[in-house]
Tab-separated table of C-alpha atoms in Angstrom:
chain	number	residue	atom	x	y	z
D	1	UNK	CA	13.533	16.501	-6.150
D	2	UNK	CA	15.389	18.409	-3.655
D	3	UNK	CA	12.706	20.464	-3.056
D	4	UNK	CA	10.177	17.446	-2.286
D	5	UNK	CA	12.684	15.932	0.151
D	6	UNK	CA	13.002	18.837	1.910
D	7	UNK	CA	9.102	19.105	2.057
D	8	UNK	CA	9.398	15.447	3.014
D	9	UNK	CA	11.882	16.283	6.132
D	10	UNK	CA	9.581	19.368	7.323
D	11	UNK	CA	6.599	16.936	7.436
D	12	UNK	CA	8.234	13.741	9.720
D	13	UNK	CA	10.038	16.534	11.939
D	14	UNK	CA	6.493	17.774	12.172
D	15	UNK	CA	5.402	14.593	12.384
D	16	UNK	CA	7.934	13.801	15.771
D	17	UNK	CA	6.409	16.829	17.333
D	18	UNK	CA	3.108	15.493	16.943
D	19	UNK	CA	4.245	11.768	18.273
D	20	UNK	CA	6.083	13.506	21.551
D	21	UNK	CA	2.717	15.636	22.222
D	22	UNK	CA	0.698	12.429	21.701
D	23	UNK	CA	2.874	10.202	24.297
D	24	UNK	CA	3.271	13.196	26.699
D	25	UNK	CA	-0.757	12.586	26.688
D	26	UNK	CA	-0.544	9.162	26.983
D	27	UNK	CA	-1.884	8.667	23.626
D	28	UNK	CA	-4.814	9.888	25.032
D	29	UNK	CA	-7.526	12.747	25.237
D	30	UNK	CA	-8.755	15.166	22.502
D	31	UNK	CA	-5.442	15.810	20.508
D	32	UNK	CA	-4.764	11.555	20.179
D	33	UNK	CA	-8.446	11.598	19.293
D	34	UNK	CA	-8.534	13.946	16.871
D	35	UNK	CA	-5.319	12.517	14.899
D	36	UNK	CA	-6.920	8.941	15.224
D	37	UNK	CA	-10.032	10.213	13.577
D	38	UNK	CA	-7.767	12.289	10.690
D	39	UNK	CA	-5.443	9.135	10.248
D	40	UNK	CA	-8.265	6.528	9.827
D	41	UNK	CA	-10.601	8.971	7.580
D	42	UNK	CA	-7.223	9.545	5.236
D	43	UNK	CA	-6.507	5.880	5.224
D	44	UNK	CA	-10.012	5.027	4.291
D	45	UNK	CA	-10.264	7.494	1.534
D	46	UNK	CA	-6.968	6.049	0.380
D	47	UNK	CA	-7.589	2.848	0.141
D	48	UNK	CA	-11.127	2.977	-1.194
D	49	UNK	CA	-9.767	4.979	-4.212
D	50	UNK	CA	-6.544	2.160	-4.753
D	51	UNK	CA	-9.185	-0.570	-4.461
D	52	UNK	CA	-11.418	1.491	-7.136
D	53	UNK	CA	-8.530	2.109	-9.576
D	54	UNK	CA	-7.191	-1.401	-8.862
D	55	UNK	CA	-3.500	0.641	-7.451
D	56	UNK	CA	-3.625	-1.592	-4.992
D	57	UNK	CA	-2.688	-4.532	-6.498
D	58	UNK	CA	0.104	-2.749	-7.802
D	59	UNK	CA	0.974	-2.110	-4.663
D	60	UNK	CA	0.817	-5.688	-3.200
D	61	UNK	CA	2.264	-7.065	-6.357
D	62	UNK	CA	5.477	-4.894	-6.070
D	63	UNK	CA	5.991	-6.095	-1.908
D	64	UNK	CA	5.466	-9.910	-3.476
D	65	UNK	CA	1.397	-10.512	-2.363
D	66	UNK	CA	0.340	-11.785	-6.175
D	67	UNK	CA	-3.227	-12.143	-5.584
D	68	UNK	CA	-3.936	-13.113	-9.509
D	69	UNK	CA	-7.067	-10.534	-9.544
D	70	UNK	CA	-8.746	-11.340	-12.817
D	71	UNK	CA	-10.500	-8.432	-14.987
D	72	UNK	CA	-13.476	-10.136	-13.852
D	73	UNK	CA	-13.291	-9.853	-10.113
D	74	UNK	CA	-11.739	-6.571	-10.742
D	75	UNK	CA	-14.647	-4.938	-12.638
D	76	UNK	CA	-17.236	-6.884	-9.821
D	77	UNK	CA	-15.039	-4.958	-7.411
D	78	UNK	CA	-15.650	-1.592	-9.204
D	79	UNK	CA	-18.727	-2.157	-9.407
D	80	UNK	CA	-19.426	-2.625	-5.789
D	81	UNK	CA	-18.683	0.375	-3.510
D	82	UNK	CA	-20.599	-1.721	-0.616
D	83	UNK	CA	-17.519	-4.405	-0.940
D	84	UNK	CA	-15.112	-1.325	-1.406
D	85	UNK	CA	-16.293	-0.495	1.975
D	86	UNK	CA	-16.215	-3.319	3.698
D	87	UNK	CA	-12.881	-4.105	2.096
D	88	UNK	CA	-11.727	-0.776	3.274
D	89	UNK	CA	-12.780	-1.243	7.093
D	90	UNK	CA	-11.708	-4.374	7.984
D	91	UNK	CA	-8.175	-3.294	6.126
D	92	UNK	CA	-7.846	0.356	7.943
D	93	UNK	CA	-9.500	-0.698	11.188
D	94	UNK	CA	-6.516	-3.799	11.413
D	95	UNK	CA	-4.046	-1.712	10.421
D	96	UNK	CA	-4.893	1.275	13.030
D	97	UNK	CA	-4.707	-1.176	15.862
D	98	UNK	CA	-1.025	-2.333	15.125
D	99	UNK	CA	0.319	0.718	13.852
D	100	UNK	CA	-1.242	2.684	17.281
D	101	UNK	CA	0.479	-0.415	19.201
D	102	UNK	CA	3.556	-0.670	17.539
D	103	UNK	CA	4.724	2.343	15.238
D	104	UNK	CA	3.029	5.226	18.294
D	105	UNK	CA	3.156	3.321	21.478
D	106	UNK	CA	5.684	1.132	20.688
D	107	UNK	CA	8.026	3.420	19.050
D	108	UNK	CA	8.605	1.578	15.551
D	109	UNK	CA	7.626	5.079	13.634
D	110	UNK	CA	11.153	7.265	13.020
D	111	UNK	CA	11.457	10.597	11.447
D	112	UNK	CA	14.784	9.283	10.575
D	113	UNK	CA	13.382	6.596	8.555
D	114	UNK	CA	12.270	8.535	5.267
D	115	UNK	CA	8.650	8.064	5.916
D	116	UNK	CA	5.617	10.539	7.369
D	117	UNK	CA	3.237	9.058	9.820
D	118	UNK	CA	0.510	8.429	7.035
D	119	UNK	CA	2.700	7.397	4.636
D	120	UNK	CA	3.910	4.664	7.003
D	121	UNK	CA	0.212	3.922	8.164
D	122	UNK	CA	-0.501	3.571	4.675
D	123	UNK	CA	2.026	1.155	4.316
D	124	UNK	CA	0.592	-1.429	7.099
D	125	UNK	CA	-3.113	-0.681	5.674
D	126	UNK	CA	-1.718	-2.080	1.965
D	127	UNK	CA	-0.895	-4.904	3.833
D	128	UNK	CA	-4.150	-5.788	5.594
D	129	UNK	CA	-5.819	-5.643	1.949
D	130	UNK	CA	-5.541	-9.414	0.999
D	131	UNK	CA	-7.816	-10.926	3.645
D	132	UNK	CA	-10.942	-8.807	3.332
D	133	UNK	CA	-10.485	-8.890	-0.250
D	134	UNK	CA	-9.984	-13.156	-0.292
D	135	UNK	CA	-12.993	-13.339	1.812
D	136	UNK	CA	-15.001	-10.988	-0.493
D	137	UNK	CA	-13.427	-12.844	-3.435
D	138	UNK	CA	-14.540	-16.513	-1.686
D	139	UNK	CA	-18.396	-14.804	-1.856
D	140	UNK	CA	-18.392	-13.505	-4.559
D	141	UNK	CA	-17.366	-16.886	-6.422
D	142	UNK	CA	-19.656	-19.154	-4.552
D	143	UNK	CA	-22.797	-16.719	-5.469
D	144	UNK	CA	-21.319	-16.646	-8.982
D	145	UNK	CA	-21.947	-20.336	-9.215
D	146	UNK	CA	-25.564	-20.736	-8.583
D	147	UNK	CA	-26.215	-18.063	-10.916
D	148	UNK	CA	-25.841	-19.246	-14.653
D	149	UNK	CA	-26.322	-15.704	-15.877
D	150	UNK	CA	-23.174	-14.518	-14.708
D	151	UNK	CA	-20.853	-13.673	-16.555
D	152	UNK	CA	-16.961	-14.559	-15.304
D	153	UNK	CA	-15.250	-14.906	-19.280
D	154	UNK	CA	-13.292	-12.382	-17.722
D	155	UNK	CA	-11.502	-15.122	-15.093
D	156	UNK	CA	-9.788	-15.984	-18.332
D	157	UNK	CA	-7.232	-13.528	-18.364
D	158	UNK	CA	-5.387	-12.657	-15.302
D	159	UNK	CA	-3.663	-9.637	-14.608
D	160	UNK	CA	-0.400	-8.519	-13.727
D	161	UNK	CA	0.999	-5.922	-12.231
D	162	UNK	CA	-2.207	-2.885	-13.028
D	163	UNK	CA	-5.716	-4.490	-13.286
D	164	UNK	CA	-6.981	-3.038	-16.913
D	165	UNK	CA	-10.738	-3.246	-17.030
D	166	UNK	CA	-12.518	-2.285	-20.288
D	167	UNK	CA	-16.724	-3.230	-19.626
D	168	UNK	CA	-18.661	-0.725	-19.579
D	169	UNK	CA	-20.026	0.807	-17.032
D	170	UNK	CA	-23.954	2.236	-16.271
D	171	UNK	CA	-22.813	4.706	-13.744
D	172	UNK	CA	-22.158	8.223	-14.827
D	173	UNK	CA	-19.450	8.110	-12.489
D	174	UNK	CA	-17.391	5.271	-13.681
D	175	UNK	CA	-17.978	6.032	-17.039
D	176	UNK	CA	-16.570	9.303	-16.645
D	177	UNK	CA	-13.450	8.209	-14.592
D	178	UNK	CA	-12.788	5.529	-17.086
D	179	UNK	CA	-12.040	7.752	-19.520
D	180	UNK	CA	-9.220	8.872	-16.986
D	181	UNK	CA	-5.648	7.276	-17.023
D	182	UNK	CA	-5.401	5.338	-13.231
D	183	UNK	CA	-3.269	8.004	-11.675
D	184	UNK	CA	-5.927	10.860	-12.807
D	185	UNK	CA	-8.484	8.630	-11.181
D	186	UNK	CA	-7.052	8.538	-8.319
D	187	UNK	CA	-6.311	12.156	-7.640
D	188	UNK	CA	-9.635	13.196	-8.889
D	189	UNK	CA	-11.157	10.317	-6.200
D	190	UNK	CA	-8.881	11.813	-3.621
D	191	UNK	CA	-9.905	15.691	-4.255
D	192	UNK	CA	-12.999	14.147	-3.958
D	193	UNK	CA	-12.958	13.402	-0.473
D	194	UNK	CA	-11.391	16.583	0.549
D	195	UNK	CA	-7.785	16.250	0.083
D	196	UNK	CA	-5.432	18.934	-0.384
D	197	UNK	CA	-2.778	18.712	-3.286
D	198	UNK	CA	-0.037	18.357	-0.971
D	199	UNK	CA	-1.780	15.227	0.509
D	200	UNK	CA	-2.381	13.928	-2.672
D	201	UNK	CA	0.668	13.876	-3.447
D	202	UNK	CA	2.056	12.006	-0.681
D	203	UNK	CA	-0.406	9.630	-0.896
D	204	UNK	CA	0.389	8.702	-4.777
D	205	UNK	CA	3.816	9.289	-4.453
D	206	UNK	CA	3.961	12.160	-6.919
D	207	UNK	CA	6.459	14.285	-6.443
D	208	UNK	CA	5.033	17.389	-5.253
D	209	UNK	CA	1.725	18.979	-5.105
D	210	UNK	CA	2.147	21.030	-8.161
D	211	UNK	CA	2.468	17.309	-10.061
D	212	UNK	CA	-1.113	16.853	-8.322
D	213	UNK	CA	-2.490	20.109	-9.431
D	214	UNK	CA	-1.434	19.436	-13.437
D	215	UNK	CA	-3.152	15.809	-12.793
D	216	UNK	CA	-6.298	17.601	-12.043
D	217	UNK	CA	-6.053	20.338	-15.002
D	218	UNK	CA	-5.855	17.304	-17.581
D	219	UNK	CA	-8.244	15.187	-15.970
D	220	UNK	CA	-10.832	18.174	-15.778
D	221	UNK	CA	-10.358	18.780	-19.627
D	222	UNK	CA	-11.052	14.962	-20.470
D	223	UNK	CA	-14.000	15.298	-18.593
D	224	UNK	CA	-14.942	18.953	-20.030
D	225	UNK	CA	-14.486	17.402	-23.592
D	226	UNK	CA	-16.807	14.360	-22.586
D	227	UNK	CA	-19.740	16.005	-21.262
D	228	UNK	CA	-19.412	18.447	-24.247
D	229	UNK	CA	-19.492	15.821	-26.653
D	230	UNK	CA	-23.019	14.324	-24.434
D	231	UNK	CA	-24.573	16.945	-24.653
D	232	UNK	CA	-23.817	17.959	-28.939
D	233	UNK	CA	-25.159	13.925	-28.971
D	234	UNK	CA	-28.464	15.349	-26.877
D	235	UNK	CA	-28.939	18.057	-29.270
């Protein structure tokens, strides 16, 4: 562990460079531009993958926001990576616009504090969640009602701390990561979108990238092992 705080240090002294360049700009111009555009692409591929593993709720269950998400709504969620995007939007876009205001501008961010920029940023985007996700959850409910085919036996069971979903799934995709424990899901999601193991890692709060690196070695075999067992039911 010493090792990852001192990783941890070398990032939010880096991370007070970057803030000083950024105000001696006037939070302005191509360097505040670029680091907007990183922050908010990092954010959303963040929070899409929490809101695809159901992490998120974890998250908001451990600061005290119980939202009661029921396997149901859960698996509707999974299912939906239009709502995972809108979801994800309203959430980072929110979040930008008072940590640019308050943690840059306004000087709430400290290296002192124990937290990088993005790791603070992700912090105020976990709390912008609930809204877009109550006013997807209010749809989704009221469509669910004028259609008697659906399905919500689900609703019966509410979750705790880690949403566990168990339908099936006609994507390749899901039905692939499914087979994954949540935290392989999530780093495979991540790696995904481009992220580097160190990132990862910060993101998921693992402790270091290597951590991130034996996540992906175990989550490739599961996967290796499925599509070899496909393709022996093929033949």
């Amino acid at each position: 562990m010493q090792e990852a705080d001192s990783g941890n240090l070398d990032r939010r002294l880096a991370d007070l460079k970057l803030v000083e360049g950024l105000a001696a700009c006037g939070f302005a111009g191509p360097l505040y531009v670029d680091f907007s555009t990183e922050m908010v692409r990092y954010g959303m591929s963040v929070t899409e993958a929490w809101l695809y593993s159901g992490r998120i709720f974890t998250l908001l269950n451990e600061r005290g926001i119980h939202l009661n998400v029921s396997a149901w709504e859960s698996q509707r969620l999974r299912d939906d990576p239009e709502a995972i995007g809108d979801i994800t939007d309203i959430a980072v876009a929110m979040a930008w616009h008072k940590f640019d205001e308050r943690a840059l501008r306004g000087g709430e961010w400290k290296a002192t504090g124990g937290a990088t920029l993005s790791t603070y940023f992700m912090g105020r985007v976990i709390f912008e969640v609930p809204g877009p996700f109550r006013q997807w959850r209010r749809q989704l409910h009221k469509s669910a009602e004028h259609d008697p085919h659906e399905d919500q036996l689900g609703d019966r069971s509410r979750l705790g701390l880690d949403p566990a979903v168990q339908a099936a799934d006609d994507c390749a995709m899901h039905m692939v990561l499914d087979l994954l424990p949540e935290i392989q899901q999530q780093t495979i999601l991540l790696k995904t979108a481009g992220y580097d193991h160190g990132q990862i890692a910060e993101a998921l709060s693992l402790p270091s990238a290597r951590a991130v690196e034996g996540h992906v070695r175990r989550a490739k075999k599961k996967i290796r092992e499925y599509l070899d067992v496909r393709g022996e039911a093929r033949d």
